[in-house]
PDB file of C-alpha atoms in Angstrom:
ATOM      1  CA  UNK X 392     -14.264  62.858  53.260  1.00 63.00           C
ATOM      2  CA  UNK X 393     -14.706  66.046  51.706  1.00 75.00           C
ATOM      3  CA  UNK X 394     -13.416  68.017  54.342  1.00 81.00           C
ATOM      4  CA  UNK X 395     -10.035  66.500  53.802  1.00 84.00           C
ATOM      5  CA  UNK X 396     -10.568  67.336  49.754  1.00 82.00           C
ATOM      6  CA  UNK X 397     -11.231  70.756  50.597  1.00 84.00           C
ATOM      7  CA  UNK X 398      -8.275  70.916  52.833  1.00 87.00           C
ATOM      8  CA  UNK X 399      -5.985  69.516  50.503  1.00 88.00           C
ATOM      9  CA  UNK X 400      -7.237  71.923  47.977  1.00 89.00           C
ATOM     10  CA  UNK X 401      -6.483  74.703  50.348  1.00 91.00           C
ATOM     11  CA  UNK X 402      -3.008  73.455  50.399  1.00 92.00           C
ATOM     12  CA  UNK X 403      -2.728  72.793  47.044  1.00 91.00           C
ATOM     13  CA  UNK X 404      -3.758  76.206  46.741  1.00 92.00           C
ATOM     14  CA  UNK X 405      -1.492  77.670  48.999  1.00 92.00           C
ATOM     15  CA  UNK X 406       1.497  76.039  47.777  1.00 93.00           C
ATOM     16  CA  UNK X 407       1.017  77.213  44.108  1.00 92.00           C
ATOM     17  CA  UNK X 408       0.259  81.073  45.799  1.00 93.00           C
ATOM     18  CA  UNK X 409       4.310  80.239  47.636  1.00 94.00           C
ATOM     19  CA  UNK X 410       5.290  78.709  44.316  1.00 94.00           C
ATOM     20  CA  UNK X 411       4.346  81.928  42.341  1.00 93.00           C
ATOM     21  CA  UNK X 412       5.668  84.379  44.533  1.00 94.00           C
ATOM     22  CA  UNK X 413       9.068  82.526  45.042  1.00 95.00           C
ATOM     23  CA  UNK X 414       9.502  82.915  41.141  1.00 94.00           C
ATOM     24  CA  UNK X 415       8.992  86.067  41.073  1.00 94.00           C
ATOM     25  CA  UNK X 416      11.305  86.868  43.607  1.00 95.00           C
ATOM     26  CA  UNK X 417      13.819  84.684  41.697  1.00 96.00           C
ATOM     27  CA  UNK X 418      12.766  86.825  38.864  1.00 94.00           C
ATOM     28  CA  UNK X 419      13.945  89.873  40.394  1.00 95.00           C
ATOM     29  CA  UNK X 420      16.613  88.677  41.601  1.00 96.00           C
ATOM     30  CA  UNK X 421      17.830  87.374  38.309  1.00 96.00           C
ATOM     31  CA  UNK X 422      17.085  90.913  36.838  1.00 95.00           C
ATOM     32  CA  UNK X 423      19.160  92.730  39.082  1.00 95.00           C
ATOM     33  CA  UNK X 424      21.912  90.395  38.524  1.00 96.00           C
ATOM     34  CA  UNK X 425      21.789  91.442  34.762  1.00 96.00           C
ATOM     35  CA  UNK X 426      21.176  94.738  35.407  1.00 96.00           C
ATOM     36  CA  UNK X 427      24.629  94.833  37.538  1.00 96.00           C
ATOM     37  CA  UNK X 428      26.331  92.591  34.489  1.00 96.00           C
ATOM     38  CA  UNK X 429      24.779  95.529  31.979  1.00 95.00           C
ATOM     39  CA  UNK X 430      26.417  98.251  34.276  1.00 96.00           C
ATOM     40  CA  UNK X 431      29.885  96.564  34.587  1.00 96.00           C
ATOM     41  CA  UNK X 432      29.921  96.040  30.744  1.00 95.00           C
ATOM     42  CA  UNK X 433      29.188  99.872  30.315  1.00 94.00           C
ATOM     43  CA  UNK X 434      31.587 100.531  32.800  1.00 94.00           C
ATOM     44  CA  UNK X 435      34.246  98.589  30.850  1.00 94.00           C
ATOM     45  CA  UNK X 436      33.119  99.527  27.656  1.00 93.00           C
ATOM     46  CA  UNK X 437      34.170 103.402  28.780  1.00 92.00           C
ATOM     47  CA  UNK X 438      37.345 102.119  30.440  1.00 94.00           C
ATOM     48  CA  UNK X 439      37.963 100.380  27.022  1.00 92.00           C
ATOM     49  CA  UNK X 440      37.524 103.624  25.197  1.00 91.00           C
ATOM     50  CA  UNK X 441      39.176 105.767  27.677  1.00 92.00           C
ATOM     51  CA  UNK X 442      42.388 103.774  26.882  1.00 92.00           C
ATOM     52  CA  UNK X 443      41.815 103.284  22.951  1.00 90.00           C
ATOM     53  CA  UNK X 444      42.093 107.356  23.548  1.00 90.00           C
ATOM     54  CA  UNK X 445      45.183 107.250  25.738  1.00 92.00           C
ATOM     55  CA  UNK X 446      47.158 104.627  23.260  1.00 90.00           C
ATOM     56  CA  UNK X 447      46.190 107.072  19.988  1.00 87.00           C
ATOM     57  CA  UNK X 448      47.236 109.942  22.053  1.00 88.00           C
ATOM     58  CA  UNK X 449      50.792 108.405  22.761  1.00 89.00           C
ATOM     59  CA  UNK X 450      51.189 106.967  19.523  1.00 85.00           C
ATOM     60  CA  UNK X 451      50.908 110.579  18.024  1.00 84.00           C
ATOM     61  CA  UNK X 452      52.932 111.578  20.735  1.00 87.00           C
ATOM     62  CA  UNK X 453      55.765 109.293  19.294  1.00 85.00           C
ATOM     63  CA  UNK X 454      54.916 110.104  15.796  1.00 81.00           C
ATOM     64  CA  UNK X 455      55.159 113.879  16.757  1.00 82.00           C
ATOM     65  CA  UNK X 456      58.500 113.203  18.707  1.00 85.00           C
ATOM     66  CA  UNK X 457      60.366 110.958  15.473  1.00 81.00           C
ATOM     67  CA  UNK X 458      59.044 113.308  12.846  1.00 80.00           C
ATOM     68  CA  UNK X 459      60.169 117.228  15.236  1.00 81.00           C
ATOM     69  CA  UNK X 460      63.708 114.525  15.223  1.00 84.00           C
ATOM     70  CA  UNK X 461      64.047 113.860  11.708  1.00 82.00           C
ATOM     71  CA  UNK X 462      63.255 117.719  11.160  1.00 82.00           C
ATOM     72  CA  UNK X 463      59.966 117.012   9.264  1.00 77.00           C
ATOM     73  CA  UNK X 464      58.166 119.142   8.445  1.00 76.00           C
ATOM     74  CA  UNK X 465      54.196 119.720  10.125  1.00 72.00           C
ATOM     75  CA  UNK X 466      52.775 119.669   6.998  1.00 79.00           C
ATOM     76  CA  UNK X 467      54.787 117.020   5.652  1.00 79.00           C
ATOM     77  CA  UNK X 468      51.964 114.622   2.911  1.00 82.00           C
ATOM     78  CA  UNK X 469      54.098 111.817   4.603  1.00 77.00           C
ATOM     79  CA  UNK X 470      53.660 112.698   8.366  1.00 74.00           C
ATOM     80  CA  UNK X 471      49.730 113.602   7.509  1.00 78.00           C
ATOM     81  CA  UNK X 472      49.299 110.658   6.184  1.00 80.00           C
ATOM     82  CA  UNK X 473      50.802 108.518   9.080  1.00 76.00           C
ATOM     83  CA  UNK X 474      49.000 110.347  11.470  1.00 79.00           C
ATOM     84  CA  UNK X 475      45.214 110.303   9.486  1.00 81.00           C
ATOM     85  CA  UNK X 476      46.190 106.271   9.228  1.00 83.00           C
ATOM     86  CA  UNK X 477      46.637 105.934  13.263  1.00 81.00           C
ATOM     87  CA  UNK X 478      43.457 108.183  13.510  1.00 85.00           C
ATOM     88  CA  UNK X 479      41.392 106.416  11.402  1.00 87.00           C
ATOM     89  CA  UNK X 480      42.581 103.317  13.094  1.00 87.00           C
ATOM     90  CA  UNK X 481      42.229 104.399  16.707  1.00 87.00           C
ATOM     91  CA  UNK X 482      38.842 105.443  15.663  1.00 89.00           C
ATOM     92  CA  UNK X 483      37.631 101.965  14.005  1.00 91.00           C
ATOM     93  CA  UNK X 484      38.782 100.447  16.971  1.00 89.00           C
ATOM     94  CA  UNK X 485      37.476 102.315  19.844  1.00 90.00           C
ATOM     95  CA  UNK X 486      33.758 102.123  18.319  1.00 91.00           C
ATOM     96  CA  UNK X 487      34.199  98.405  17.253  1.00 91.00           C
ATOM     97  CA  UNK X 488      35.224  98.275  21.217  1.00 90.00           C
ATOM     98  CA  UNK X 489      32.432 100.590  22.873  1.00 91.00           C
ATOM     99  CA  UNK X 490      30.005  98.654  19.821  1.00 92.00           C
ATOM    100  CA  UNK X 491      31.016  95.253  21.666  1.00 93.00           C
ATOM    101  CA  UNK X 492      30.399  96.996  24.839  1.00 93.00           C
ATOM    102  CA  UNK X 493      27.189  98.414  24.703  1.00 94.00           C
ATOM    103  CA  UNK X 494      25.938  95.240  23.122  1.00 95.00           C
ATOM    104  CA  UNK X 495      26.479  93.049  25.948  1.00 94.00           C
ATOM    105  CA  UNK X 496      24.726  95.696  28.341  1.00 95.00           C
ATOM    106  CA  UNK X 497      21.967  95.589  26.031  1.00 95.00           C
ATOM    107  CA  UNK X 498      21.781  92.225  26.432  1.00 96.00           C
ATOM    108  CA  UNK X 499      22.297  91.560  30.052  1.00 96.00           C
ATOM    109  CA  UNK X 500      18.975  94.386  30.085  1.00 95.00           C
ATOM    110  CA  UNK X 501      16.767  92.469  27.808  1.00 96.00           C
ATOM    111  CA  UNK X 502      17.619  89.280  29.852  1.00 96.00           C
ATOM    112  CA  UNK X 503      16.905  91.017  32.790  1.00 95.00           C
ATOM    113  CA  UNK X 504      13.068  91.994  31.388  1.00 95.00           C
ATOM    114  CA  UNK X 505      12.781  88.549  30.454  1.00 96.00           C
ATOM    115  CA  UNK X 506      13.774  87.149  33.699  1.00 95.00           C
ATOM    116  CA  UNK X 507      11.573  89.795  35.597  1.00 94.00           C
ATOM    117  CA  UNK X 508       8.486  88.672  32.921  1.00 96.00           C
ATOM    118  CA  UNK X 509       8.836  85.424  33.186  1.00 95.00           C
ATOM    119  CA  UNK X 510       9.212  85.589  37.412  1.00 94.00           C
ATOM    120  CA  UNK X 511       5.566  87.917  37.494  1.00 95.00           C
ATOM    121  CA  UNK X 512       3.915  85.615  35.205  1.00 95.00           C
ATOM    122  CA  UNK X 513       5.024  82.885  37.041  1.00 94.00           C
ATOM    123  CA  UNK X 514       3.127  84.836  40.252  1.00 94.00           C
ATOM    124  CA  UNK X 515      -0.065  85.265  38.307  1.00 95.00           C
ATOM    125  CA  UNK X 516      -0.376  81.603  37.083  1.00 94.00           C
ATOM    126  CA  UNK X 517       0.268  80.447  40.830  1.00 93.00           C
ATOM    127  CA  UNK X 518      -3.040  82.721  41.734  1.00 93.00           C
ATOM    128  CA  UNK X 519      -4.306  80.838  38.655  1.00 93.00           C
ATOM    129  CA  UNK X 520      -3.812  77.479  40.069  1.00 92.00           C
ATOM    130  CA  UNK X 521      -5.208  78.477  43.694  1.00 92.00           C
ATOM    131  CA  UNK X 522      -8.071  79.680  42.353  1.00 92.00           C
ATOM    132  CA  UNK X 523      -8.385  76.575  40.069  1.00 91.00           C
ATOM    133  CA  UNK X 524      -7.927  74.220  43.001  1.00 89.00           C
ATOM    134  CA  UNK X 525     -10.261  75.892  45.412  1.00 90.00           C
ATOM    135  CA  UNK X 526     -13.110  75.657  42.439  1.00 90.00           C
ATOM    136  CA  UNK X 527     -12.090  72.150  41.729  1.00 89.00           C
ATOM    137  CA  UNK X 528     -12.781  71.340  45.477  1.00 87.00           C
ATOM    138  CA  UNK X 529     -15.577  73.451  45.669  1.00 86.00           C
ATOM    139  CA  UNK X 530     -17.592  72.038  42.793  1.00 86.00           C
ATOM    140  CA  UNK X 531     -16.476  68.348  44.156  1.00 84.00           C
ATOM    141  CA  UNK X 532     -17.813  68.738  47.563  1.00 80.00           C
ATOM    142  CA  UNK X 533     -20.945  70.640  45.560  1.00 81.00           C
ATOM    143  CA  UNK X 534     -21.634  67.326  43.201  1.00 83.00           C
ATOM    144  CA  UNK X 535     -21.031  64.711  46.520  1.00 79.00           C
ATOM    145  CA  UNK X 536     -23.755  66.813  48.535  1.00 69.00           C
ATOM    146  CA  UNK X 537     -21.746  69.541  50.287  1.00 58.00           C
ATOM    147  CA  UNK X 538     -18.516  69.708  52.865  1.00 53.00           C
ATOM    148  CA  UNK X 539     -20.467  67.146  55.080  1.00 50.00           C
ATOM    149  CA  UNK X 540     -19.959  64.062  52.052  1.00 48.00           C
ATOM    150  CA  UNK X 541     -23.711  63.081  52.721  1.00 47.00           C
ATOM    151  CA  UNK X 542     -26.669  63.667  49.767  1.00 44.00           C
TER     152      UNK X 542
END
């Protein structure tokens, strides 16, 4: 009789070992798949900015072209002023957009950690539980008079 609580303890055991590692595997799994979100939002966070650039670039372009056609003058208070408003806007808006960016990395990383934490805890409690079933079975077949069931 005890042999069977011993062996059911041993699988007990062993299933909360597979248990354990499986979430942590799971756990780095899920990391990696925020660590890849965290890279694509970087990655569009630059593409975001890179074309924030490109628009202020052609917008001063065209507010080059209209004032050289309207023979205004370079250091016109008008035409500086047009152009410091587009620049300040361009600006704003690129760090508001790279801000947005870099946020959602940051937070795709942190979810990652937590994912990877919670997957390697996960692992040690199953070793927790093995060892707690194995004692369990041990002390049982210890207080019934050993493996063989007889006192």
């Amino acid at each position: 009789m005890a042999y069977v609580a011993i062996a059911a303890a041993v699988v007990a055991a062993y299933a909360a070992v597979a248990q354990g590692h499986a979430a942590k595997e799971q756990g780095k799994a899920q990391q990696s798949q925020y660590e890849a979100q965290a890279q694509s939002a970087e990655t569009a966070g630059k593409q975001a900015s890179a074309n924030l650039r490109r628009e202020f670039g052609e917008t001063l372009s065209t507010i080059t072209a209209m004032r050289g056609a309207r023979n205004i003058g370079v250091d016109s208070p008008s035409a500086q002023a047009l152009e410091g408003g587009f620049e300040t806007d361009s600006v704003r808006n690129r760090v508001i957009a790279e801000s947005g960016y870099k946020d959602t990395a940051a937070q795709a990383k942190y979810s990652g950690r937590i994912a990877r934490f919670a997957g390697d805890s996960a692992y040690r409690i199953g070793y927790i539980k093995a060892a707690s079933s194995l004692l369990s079975a041990a002390g049982n077949a210890y207080s019934t008079g050993g493996a063989g069931g007889g006192g």
